[in-house]
mmCIF file of C-alpha atoms in Angstrom:
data_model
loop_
_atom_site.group_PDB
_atom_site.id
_atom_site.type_symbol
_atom_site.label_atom_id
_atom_site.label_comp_id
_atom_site.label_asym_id
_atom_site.label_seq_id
_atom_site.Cartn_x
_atom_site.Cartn_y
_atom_site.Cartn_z
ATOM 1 C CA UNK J 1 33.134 110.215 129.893
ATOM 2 C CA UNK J 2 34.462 107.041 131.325
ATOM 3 C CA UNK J 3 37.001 106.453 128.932
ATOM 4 C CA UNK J 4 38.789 109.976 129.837
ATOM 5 C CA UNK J 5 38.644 109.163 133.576
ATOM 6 C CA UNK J 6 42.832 108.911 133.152
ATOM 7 C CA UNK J 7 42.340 112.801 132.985
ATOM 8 C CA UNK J 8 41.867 113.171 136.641
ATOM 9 C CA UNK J 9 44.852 111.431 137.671
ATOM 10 C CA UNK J 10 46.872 114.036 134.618
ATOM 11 C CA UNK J 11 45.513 116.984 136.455
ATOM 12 C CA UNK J 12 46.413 116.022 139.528
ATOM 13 C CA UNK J 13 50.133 115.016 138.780
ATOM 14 C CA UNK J 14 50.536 118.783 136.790
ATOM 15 C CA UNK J 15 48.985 120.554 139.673
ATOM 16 C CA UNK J 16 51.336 119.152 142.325
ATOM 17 C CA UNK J 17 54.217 119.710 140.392
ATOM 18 C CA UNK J 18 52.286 123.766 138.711
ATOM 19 C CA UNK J 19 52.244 124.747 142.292
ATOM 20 C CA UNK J 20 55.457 123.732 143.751
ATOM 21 C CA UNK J 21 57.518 124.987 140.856
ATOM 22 C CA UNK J 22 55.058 128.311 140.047
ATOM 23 C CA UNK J 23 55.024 127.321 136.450
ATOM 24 C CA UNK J 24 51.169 126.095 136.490
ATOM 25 C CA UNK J 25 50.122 122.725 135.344
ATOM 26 C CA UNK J 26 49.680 123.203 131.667
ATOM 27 C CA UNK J 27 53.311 122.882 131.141
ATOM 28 C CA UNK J 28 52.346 119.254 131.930
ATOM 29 C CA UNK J 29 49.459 118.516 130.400
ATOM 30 C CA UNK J 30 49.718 120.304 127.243
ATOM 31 C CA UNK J 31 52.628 118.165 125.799
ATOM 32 C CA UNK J 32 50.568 114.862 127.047
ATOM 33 C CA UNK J 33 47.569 116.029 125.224
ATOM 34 C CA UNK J 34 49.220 117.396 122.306
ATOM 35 C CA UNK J 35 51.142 113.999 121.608
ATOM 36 C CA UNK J 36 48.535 111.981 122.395
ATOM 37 C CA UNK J 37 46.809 113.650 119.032
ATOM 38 C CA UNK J 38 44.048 116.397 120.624
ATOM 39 C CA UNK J 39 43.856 119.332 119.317
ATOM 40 C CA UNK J 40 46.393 122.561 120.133
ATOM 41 C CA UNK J 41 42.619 124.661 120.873
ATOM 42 C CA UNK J 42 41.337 121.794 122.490
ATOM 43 C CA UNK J 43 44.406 121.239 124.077
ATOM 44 C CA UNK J 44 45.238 124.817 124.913
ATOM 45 C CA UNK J 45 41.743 125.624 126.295
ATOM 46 C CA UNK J 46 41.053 122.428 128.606
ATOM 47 C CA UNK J 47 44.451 123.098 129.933
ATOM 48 C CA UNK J 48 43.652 126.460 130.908
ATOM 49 C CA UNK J 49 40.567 125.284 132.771
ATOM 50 C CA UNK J 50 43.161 122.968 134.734
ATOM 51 C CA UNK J 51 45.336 126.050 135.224
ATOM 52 C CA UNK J 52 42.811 127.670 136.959
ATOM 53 C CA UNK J 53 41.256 124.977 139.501
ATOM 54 C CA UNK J 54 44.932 124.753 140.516
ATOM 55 C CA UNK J 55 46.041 128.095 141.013
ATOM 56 C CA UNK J 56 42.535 128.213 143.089
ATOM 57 C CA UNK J 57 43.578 125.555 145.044
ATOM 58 C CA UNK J 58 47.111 126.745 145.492
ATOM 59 C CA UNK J 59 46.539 130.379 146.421
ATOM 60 C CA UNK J 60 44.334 129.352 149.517
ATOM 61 C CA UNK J 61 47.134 127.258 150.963
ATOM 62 C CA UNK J 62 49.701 130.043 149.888
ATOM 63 C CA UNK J 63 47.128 132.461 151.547
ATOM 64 C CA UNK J 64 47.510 130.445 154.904
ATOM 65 C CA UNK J 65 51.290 130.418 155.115
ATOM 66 C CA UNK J 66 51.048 134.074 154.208
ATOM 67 C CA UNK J 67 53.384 133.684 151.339
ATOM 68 C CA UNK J 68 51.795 136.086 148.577
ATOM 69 C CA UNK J 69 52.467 139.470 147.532
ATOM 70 C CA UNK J 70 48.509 140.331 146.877
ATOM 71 C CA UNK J 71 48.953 143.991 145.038
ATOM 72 C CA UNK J 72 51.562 142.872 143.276
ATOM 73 C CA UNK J 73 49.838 139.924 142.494
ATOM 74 C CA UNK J 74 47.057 141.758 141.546
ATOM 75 C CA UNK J 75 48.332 144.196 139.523
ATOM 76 C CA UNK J 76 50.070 141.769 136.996
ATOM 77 C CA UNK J 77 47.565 139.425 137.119
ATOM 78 C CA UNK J 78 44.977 142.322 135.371
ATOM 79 C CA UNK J 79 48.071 143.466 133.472
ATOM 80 C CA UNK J 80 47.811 139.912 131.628
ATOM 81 C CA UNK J 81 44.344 139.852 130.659
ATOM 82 C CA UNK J 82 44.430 141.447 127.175
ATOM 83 C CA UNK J 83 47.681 139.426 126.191
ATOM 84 C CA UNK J 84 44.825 136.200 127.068
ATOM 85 C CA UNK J 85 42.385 137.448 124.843
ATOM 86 C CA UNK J 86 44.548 137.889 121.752
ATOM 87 C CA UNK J 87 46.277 134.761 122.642
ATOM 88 C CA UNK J 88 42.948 132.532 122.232
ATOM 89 C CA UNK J 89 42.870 134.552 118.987
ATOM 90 C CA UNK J 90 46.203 133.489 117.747
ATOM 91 C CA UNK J 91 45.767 130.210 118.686
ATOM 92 C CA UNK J 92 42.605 129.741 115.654
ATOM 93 C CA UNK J 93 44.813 130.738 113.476
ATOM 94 C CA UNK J 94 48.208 128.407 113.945
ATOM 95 C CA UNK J 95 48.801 124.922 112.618
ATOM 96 C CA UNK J 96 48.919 121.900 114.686
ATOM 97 C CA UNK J 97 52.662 121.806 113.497
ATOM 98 C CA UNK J 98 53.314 125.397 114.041
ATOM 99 C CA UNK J 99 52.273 125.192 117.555
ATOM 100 C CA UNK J 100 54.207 122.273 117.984
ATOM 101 C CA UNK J 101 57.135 123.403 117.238
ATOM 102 C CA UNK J 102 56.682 126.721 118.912
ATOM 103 C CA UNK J 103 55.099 124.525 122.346
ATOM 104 C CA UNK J 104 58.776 122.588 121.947
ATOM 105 C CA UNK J 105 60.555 125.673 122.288
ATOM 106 C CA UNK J 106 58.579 126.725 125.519
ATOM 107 C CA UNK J 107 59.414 123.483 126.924
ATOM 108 C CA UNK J 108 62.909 123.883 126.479
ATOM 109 C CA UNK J 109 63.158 127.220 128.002
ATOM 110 C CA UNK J 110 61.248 125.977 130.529
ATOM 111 C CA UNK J 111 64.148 123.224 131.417
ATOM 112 C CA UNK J 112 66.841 126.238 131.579
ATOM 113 C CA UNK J 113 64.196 127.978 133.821
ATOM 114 C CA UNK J 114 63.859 125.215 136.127
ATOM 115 C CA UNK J 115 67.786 124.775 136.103
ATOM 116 C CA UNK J 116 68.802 128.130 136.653
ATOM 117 C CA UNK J 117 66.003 128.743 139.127
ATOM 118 C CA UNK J 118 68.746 127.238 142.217
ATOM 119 C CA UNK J 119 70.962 130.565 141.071
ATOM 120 C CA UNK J 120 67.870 133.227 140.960
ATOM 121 C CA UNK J 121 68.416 134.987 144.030
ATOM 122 C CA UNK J 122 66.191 138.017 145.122
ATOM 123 C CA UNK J 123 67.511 141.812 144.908
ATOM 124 C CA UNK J 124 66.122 144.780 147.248
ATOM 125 C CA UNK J 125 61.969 145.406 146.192
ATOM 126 C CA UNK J 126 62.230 147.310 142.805
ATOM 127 C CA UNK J 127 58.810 149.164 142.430
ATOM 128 C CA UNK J 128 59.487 152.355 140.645
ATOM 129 C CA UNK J 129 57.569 153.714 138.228
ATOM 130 C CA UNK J 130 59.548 152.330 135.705
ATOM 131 C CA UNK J 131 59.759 148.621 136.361
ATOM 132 C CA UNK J 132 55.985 148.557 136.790
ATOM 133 C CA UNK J 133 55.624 150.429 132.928
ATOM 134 C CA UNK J 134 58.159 147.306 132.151
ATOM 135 C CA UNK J 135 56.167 144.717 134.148
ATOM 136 C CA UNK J 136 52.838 145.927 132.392
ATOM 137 C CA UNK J 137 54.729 145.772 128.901
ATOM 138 C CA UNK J 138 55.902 141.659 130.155
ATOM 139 C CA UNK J 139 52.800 140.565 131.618
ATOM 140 C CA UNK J 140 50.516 141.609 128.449
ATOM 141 C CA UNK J 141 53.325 138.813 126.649
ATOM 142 C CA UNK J 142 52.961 136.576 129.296
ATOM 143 C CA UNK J 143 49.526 136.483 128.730
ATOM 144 C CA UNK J 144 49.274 135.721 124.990
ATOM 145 C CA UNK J 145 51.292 132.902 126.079
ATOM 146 C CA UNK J 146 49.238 131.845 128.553
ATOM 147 C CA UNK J 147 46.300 132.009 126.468
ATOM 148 C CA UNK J 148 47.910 130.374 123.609
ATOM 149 C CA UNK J 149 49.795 127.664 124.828
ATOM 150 C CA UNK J 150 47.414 127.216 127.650
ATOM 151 C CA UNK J 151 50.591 127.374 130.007
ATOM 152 C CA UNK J 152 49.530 129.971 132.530
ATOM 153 C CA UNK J 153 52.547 132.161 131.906
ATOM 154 C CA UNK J 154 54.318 131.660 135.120
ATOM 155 C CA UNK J 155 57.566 130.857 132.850
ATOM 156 C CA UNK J 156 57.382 134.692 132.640
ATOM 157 C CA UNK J 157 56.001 136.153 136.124
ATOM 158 C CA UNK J 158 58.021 134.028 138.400
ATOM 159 C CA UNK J 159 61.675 135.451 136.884
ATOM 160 C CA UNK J 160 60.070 138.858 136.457
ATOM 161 C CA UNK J 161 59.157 139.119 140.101
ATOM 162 C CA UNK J 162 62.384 137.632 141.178
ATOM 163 C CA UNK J 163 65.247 139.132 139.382
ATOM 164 C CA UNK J 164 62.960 142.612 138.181
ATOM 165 C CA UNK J 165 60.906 143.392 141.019
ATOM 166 C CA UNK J 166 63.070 141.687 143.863
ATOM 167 C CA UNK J 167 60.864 139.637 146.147
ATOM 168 C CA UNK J 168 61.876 136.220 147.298
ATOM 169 C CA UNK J 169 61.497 132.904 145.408
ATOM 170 C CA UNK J 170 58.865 131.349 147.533
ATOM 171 C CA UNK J 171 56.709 134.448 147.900
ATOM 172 C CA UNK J 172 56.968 135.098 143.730
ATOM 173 C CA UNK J 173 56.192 131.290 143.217
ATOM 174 C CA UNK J 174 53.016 131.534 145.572
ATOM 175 C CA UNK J 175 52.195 135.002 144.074
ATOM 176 C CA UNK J 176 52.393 133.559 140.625
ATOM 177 C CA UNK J 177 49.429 131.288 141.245
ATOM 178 C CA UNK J 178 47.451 134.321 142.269
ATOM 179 C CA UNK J 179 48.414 135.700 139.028
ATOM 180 C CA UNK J 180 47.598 132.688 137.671
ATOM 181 C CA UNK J 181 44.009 132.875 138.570
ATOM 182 C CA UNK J 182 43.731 136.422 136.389
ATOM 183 C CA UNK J 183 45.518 134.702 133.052
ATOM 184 C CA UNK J 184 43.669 131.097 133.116
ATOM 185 C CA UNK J 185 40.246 132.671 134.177
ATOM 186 C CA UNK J 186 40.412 135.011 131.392
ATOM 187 C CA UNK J 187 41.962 132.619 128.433
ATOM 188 C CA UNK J 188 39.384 130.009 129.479
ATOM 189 C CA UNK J 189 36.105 132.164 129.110
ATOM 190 C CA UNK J 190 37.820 133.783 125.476
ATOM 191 C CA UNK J 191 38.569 130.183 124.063
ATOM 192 C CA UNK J 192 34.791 129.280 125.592
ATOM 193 C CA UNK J 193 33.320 132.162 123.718
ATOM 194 C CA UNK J 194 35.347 131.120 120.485
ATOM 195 C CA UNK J 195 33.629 127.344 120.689
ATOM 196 C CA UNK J 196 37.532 125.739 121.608
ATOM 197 C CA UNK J 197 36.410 124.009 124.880
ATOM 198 C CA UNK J 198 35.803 120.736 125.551
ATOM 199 C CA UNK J 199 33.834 120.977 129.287
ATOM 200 C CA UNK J 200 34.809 117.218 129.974
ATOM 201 C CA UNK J 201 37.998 117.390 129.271
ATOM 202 C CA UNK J 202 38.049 120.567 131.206
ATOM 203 C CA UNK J 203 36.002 119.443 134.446
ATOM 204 C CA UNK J 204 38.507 116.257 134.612
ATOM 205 C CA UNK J 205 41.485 118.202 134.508
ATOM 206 C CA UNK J 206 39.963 120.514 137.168
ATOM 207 C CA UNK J 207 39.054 117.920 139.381
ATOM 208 C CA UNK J 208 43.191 116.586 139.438
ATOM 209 C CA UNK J 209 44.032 119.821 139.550
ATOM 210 C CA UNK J 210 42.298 121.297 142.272
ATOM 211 C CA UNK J 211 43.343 118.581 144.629
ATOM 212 C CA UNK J 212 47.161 119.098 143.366
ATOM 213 C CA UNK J 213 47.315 122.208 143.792
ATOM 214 C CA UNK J 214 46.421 121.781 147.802
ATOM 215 C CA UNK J 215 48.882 118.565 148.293
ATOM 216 C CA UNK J 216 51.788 120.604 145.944
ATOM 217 C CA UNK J 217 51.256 123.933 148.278
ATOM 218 C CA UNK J 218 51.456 121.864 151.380
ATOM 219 C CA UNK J 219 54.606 119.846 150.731
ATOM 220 C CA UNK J 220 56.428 122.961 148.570
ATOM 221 C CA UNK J 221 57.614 124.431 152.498
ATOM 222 C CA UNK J 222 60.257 122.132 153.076
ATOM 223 C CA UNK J 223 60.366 120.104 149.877
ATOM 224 C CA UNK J 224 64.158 119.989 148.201
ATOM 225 C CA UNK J 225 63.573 120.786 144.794
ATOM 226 C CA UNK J 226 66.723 119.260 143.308
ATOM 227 C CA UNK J 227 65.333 115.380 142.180
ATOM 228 C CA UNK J 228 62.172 116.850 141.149
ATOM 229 C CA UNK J 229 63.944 119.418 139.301
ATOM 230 C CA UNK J 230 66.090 116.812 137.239
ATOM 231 C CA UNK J 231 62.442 114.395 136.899
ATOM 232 C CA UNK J 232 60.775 116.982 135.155
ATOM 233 C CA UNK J 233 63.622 118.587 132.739
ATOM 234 C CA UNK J 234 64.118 115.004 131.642
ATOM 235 C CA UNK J 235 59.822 114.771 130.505
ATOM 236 C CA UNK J 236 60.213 117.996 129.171
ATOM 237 C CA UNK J 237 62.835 117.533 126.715
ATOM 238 C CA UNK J 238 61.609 114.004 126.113
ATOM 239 C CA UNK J 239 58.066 116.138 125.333
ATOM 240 C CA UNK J 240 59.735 118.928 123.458
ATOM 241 C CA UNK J 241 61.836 116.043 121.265
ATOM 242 C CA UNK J 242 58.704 114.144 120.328
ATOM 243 C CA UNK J 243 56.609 117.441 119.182
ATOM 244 C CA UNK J 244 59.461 118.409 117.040
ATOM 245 C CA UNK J 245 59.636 114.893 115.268
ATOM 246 C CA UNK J 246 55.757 114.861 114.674
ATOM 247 C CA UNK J 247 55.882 118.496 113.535
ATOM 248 C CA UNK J 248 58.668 117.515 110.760
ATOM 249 C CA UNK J 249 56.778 114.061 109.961
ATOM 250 C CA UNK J 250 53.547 116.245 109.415
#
């Protein structure tokens, strides 16, 4: 256990940055993992476990400053849980070059997410029958990727509440870790059941994450997001590069 200690200090670098940007941690710790030569169930499922200690974490500190939307939250949050369960599924069936290629491609639209997130700019509250049908139909897809990638699917929830359902950016990035809670909790206990988890792993991860996820809510009121912003496209594409070269080499 001793030897993985450097875990703790991973979890608690991807839950800062999870819960300031609304993405989760995962889209941290998956591409270290990955690279460093786990496996993508292993992989997928520990970072899950991670996922959830920090949304935890995050949502009581969001809770505080009042800063979630809690039906809303809610509602797409449950919406995900099936997409979880077939996700875990998916993910016994695809090669460890398969899912890197298809991880690389999430982390590249996860750089034009980040970069484009400066121009999202909320619209008047859109909750008609309609959009909800729609938001149902996205969330379910959110959560296989969630489950899957072991990503959380905020990529998804935090555009969908911004530019579909119109509520500000800081309230949809706090509400996404609420959501959050739903996806992770549920991937977690299907890639448990389906013998994928690694509880060490998972419990050092946590531990990172958990205290991330408080220190990244905290200093997400009046942090500029630019620099940060930049920082992390620049690992991501370095990430996404590397698990394309492997997956070709493999």
């Amino acid at each position: 256990m001793f030897e993985n200690l450097w875990l703790i200090p991973l979890g608690f670098v991807a839950g800062i940055l999870g819960s300031i940007i609304g993405l989760g941690g995962g889209i941290i710790v998956v591409p270290v993992m990955t690279i460093l030569g786990f496996s993508h169930t292993v992989t997928s499922s520990s970072s899950l476990f991670a996922a959830f200690s920090n949304s935890v974490a995050s949502s009581v500190s969001y809770a505080k400053q009042k800063r979630i939307e809690y039906k809303l939250g809610i509602t797409l949050g449950l919406m995900s849980v099936p997409g979880t369960i077939l996700g875990a599924f998916i993910s016994s069936e695809a090669s460890p070059s398969t899912f890197k290629i298809l991880f690389g491609i999430v982390l590249v639209a996860s750089c034009l997410y980040l970069f484009l997130k400066r121009n999202l700019e909320s619209k008047s509250a859109n909750m008609t029958v309609k959009m909800l049908v729609f938001s149902s139909g996205i969330s379910f897809f959110a959560g296989i990727l969630s489950s899957f990638f072991g990503i959380g699917g905020g990529i998804v929830f935090v555009p969908l509440m911004i530019l579909g359902i119109g509520i500000s950016v800081k309230h949809a990035t706090a509400t996404s870790q609420l959501i959050l809670m739903f996806s992770s909790a549920s991937g977690m206990i299907a890639h448990s059941l389906l013998g994928h988890s690694d509880f060490t792993y998972a419990l050092l991860l946590g531990i990172g994450a958990f205290a991330g996820g408080i220190i990244g809510a905290r200093i997400s009121v009046d942090l500029k997001e630019n620099n940060i912003r930049i920082l992390i496209c620049v690992v991501l594409l370095a990430a996404a590069i590397k698990l394309f070269l492997d997956a070709i080499e493999s």
